[in-house]
Short mmCIF file of C-alpha atoms in Angstrom, two decimals:
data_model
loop_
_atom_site.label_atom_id
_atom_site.label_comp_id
_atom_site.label_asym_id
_atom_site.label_seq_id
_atom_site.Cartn_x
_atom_site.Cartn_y
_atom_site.Cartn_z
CA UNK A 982 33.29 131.58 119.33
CA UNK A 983 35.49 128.48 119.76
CA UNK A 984 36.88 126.24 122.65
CA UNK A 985 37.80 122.73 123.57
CA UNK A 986 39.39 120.92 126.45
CA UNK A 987 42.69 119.39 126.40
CA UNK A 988 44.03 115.74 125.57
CA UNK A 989 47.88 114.29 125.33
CA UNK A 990 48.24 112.84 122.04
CA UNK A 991 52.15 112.12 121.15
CA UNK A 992 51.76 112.35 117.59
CA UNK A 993 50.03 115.57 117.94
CA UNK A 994 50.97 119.12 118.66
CA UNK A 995 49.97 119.96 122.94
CA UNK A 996 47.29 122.03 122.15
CA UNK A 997 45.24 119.69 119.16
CA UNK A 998 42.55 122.71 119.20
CA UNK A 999 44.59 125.71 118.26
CA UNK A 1000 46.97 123.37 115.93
CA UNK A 1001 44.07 122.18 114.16
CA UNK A 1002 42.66 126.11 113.71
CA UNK A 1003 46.13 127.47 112.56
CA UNK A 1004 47.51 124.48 110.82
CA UNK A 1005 45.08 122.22 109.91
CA UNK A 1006 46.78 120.32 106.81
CA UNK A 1007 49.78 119.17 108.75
CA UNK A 1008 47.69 118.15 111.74
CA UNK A 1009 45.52 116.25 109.79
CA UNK A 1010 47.96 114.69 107.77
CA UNK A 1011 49.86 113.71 110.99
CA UNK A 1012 46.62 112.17 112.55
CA UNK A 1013 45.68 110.12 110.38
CA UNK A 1014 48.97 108.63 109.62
CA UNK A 1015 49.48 108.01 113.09
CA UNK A 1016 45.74 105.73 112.70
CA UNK A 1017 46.92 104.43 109.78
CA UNK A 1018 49.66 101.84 108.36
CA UNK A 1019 51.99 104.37 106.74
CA UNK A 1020 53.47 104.65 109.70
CA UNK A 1021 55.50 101.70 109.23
CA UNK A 1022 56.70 102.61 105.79
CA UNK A 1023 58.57 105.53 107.13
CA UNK A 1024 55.94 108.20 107.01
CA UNK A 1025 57.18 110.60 109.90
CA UNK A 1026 55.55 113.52 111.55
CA UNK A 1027 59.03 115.21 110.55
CA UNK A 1028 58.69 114.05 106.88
CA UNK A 1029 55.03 115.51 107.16
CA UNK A 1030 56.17 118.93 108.16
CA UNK A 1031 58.40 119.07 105.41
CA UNK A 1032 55.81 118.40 102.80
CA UNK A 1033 56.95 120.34 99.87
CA UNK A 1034 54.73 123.51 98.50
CA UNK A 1035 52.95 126.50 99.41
CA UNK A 1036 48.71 126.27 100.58
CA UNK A 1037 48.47 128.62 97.56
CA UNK A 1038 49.74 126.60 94.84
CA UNK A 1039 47.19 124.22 93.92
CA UNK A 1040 50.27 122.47 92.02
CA UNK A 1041 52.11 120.89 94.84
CA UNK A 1042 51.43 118.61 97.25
CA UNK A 1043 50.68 121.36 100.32
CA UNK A 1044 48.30 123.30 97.83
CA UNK A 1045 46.36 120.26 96.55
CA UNK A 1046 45.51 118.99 99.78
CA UNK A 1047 44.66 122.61 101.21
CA UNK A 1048 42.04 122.80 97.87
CA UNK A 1049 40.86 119.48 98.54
CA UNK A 1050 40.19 120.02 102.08
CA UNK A 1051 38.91 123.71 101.67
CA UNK A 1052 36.40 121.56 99.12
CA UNK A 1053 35.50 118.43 101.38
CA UNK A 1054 34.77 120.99 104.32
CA UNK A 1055 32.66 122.86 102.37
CA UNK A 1056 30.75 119.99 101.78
CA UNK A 1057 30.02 118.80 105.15
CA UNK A 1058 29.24 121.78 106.35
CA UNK A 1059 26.53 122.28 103.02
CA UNK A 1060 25.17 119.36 103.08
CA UNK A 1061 24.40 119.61 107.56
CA UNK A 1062 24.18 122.66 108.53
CA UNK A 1063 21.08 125.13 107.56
CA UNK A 1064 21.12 127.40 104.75
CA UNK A 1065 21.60 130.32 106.22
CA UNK A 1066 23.60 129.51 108.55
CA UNK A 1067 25.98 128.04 106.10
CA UNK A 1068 25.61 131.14 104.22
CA UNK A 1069 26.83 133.08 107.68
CA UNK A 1070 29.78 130.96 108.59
CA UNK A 1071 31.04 129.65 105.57
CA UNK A 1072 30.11 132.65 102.60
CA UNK A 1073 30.34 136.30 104.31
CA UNK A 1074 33.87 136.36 105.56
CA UNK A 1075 36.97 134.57 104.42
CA UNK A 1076 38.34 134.17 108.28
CA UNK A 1077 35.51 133.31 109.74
CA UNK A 1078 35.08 130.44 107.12
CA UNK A 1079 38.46 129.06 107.55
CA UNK A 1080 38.27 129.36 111.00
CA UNK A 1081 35.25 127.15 110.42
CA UNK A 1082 36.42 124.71 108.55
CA UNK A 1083 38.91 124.26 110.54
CA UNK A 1084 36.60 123.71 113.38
CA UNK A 1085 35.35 121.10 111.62
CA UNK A 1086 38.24 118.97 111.58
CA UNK A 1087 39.32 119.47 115.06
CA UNK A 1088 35.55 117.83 116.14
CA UNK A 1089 36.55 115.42 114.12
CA UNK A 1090 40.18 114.22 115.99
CA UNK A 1091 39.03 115.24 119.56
CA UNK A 1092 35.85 112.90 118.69
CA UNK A 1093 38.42 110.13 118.35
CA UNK A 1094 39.42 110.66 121.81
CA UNK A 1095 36.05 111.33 123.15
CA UNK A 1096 36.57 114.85 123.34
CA UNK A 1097 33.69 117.60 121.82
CA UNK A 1098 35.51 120.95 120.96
CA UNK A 1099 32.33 124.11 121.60
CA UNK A 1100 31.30 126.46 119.13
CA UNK A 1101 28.83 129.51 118.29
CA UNK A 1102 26.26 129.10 117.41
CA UNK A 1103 26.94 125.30 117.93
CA UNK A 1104 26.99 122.90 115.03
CA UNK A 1105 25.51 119.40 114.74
CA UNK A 1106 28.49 116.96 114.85
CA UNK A 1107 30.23 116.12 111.60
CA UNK A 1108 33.16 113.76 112.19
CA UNK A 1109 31.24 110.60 110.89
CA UNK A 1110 30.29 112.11 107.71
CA UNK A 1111 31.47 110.07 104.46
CA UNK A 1112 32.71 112.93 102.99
CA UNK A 1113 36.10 111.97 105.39
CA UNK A 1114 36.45 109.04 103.80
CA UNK A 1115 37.16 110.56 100.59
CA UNK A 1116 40.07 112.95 102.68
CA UNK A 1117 41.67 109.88 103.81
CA UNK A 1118 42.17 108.75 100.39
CA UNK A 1119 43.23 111.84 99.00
CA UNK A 1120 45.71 112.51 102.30
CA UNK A 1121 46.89 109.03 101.67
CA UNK A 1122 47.77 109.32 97.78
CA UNK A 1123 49.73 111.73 98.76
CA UNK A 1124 51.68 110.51 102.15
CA UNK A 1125 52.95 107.50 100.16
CA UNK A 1126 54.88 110.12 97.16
CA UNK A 1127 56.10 112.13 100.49
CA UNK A 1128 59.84 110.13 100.47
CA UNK A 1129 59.74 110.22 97.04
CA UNK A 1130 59.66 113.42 96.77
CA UNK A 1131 62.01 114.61 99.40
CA UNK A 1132 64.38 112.64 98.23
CA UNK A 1133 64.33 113.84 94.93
CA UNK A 1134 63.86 117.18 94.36
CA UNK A 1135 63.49 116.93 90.49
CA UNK A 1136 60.66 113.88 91.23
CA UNK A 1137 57.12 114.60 89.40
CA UNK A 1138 54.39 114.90 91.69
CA UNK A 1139 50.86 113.09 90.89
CA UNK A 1140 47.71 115.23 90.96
CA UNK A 1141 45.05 113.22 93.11
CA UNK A 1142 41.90 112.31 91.15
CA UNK A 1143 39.47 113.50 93.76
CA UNK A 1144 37.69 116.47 92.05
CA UNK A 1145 37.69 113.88 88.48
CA UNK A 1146 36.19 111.32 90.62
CA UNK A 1147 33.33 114.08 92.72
CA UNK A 1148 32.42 115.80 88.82
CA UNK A 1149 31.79 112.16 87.91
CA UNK A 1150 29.89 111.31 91.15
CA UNK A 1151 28.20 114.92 90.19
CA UNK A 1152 27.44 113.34 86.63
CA UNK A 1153 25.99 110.37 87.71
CA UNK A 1154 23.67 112.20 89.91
CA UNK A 1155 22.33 114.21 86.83
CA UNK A 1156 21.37 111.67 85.16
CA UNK A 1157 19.20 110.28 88.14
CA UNK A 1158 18.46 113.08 90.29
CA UNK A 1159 15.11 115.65 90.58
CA UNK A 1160 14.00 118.17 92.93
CA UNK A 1161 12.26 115.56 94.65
CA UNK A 1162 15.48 113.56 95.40
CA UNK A 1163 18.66 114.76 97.91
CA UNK A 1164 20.50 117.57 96.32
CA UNK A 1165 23.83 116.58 94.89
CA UNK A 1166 26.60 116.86 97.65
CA UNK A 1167 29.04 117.53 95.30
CA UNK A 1168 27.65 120.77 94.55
CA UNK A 1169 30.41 122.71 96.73
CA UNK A 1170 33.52 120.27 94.88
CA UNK A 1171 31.87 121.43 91.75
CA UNK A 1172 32.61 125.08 92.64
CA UNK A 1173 35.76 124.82 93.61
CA UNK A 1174 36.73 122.92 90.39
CA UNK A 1175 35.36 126.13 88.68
CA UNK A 1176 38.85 127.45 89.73
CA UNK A 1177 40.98 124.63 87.71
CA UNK A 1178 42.11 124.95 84.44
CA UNK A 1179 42.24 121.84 84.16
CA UNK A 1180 38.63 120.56 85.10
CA UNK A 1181 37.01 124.16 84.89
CA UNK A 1182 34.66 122.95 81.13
CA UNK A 1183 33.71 119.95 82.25
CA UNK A 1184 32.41 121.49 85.43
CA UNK A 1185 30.66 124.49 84.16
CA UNK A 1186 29.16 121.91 81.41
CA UNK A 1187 27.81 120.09 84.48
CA UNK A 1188 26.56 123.09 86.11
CA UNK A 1189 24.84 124.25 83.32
CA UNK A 1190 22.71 120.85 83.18
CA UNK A 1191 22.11 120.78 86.81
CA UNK A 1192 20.63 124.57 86.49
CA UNK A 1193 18.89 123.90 83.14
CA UNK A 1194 16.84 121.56 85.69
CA UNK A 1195 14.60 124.13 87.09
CA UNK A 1196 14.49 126.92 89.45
CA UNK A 1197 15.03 124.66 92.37
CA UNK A 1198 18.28 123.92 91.37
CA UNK A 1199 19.51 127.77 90.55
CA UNK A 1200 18.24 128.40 94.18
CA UNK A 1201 20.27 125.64 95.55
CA UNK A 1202 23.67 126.69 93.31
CA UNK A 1203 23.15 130.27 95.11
CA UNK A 1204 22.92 128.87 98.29
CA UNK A 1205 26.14 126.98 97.59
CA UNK A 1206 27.72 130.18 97.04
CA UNK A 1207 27.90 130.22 93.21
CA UNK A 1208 27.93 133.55 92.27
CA UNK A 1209 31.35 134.73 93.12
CA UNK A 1210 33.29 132.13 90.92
CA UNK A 1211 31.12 132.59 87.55
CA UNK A 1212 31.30 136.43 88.38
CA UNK A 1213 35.23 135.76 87.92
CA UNK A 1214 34.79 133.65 85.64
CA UNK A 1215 33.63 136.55 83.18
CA UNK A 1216 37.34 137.64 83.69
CA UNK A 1217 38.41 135.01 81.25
CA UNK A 1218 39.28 135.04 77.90
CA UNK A 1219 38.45 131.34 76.81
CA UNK A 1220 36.40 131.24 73.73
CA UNK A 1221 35.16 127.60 74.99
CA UNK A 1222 33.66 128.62 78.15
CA UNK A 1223 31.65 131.19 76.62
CA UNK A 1224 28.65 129.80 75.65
CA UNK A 1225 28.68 127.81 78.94
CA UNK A 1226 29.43 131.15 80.58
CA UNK A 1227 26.22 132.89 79.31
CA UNK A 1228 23.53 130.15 79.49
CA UNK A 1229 24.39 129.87 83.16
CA UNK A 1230 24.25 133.35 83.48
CA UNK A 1231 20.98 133.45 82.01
CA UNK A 1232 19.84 130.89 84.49
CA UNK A 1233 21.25 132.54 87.33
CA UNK A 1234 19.48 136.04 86.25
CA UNK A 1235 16.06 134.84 85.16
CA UNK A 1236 15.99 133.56 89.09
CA UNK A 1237 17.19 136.43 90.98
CA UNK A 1238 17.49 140.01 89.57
CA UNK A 1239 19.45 141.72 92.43
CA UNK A 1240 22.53 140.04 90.98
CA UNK A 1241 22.62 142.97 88.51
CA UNK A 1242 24.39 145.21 90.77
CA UNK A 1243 27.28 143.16 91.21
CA UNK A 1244 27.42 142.11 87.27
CA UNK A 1245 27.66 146.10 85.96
CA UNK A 1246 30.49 146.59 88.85
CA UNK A 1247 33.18 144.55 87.88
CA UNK A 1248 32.08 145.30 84.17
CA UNK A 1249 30.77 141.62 83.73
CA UNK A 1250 28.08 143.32 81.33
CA UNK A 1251 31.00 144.11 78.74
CA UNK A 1252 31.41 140.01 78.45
CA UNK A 1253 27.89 139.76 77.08
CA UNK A 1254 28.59 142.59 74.76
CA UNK A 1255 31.54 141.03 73.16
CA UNK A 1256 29.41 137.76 72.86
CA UNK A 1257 26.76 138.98 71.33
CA UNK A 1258 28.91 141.30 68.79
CA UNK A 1259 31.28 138.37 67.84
CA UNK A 1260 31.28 137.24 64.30
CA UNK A 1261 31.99 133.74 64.96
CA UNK A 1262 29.38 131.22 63.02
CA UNK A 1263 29.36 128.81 66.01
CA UNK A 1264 27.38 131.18 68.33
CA UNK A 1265 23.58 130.89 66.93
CA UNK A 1266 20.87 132.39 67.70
CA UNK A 1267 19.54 131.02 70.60
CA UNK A 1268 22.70 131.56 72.25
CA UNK A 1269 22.93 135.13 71.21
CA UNK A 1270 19.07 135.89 72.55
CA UNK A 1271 20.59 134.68 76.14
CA UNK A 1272 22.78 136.91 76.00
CA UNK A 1273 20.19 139.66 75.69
CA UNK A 1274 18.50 138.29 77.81
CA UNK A 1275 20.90 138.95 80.22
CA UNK A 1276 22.16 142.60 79.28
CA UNK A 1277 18.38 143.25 78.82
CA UNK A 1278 18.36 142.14 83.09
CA UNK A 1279 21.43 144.46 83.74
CA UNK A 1280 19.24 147.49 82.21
CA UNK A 1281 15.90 146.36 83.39
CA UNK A 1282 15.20 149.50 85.86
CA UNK A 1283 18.71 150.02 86.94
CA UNK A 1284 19.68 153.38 85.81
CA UNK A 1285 23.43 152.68 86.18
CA UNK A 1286 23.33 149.54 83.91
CA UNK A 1287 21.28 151.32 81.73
CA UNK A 1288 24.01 154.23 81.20
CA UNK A 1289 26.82 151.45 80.91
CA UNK A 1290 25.06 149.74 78.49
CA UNK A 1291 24.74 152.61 76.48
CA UNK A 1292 27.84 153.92 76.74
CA UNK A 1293 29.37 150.20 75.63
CA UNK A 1294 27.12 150.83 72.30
CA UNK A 1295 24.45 148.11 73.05
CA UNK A 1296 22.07 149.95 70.29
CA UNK A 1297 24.34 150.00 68.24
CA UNK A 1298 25.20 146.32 68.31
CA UNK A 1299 21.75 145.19 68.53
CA UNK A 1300 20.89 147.11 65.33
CA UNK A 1301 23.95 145.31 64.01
CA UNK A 1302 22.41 142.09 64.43
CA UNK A 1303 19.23 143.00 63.01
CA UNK A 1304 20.88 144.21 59.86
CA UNK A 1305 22.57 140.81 59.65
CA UNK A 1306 19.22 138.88 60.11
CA UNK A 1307 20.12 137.75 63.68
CA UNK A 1308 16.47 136.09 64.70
CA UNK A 1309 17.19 136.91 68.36
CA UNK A 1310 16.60 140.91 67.68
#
């Protein structure tokens, strides 16, 4: 459940709460330029609802900044709110998470006018978290190409370095970081990079060393909500996420078991297969024994893997590799 009281704001729709729930890009991108000094450079709530692209095209302007908000909202609400209720608001339904989100930046505006929007279950406030800071930047970057862009259709826009800059941030914190420090609030961004071509090795690279830290950090990835992206990630067909790809998933299973349903129903076992029947010399044998490791989880009393795996010829290709010397069977 969600409410709020009413304020005036000119720059703003009447009703701030609903706007922010329905539209939150535009509203956001309209408050703060009406905070900020873009406003004298010709930065107009009309050029703003114009802003060229579609929420589901991470390409254009609209998209980016949806993906970079659906990532910086995930963030503050992982890093202060409790596990499970993060996993309730903000994992089990796609609605209710949006909804949430955009909750979270309508506390944030109304704060600015002394104003405290109601929700439940209620949620510890978040508009002073730094995590805004890094929105303003991003919202920013891309306010000042707005005229640029309008005015010429055939004008290139620049992708915002926000999710290079968080995977770095991410980076550094590997290097320092244990389970007895703050978990990495990047974790969420790191996700969500998982979904661009562009960044997706270097983050699974990343995720693989944070997980390779211990079982304290698997349990924090599946808290984050990991599981659905590498689950589509088996969906791929890129021969240099592979080894990445199975580690992690190795990781993930050696942790929790009951992820073995979900692997044999979208046929994620028949990734492993391919891997470990592939004749290329780069994957060795440690690789290759992770790999049974994890088909050996997906049969491991689970009569339905079991008959999969059979039916895929998993004897058959392990006796392969034991006629070929592989030191993993």
């Amino acid at each position: 459940m969600l409410s709020a009281c009413m304020f005036q704001n000119p720059d703003l729709p009447a009703d701030v709460f609903t706007a922010c729930l329905t539209t939150p890009i535009k509203v956001a991108l309209r408050w703060f330029c009406s905070r900020s000094l873009l406003k004298h450079d010709g930065i107009s709530k009309e050029l703003i609802d114009r802003i060229p692209g579609r929420q589901t095209d991470r390409k254009t302007p609209l998209g980016e900044l949806n993906w970079i908000f659906t990532a910086i909202t995930d963030t503050i609400a992982w890093n202060s709110l409790p596990r499970a209720l993060f996993q309730k608001l903000f994992r089990q339904d796609l609605l209710v998470a949006s909804l949430f989100r955009n909750f979270l930046l309508a506390e944030r505006i109304m704060a600015a006018s002394n104003c405290s929007p109601v929700s439940y279950p209620r949620l510890p406030p978040t508009h002073q978290h730094p995590m805004w800071q890094a929105w303003d930047l991003a919202a920013e970057m891309c306010l000042l190409q707005l005229p640029g862009l309008l005015a010429d259709p055939n004008a290139e826009f620049t992708p915002s370095s926000f999710f290079s800059e968080q995977l770095t941030a991410f980076e550094l914190w590997l290097a320092h970081g244990s389970a007895d420090k703050k978990p990495p609030e990047q974790l969420p961004i790191v996700l969500q990079v998982l979904l661009s071509q562009v960044h997706r090795l270097r983050a699974l690279v990343l995720l693989g060393r944070f997980l390779d830290m211990g079982s304290w950090a698997v349990d924090l990835a599946l808290s984050v909500g990991i599981f659905p992206y590498v689950l589509k990630l088996l969906q791929t067909t890129s021969s240099d996420l592979r080894t990445t790809l199975v580690f992690i998933w190795a990781k993930i299973l050696a942790l929790d078991r009951s992820c073995q349903a979900d692997l044999v129903k979208d046929n994620g076992h028949l990734y492993f297969l391919k891997y470990l029947d592939a004749p290329e010399p780069t994957i060795d044998n440690h690789n290759r024994a992770q790999a049974v490791f994890v088909l050996a989880v997906v049969c491991d009393q689970h009569p339905k893997g079991q008959a999969l795996c059979a039916a895929a010829n998993l004897l058959q290709v392990s006796l392969g590799l034991r006629d070929t010397g592989s030191a993993c069977c």
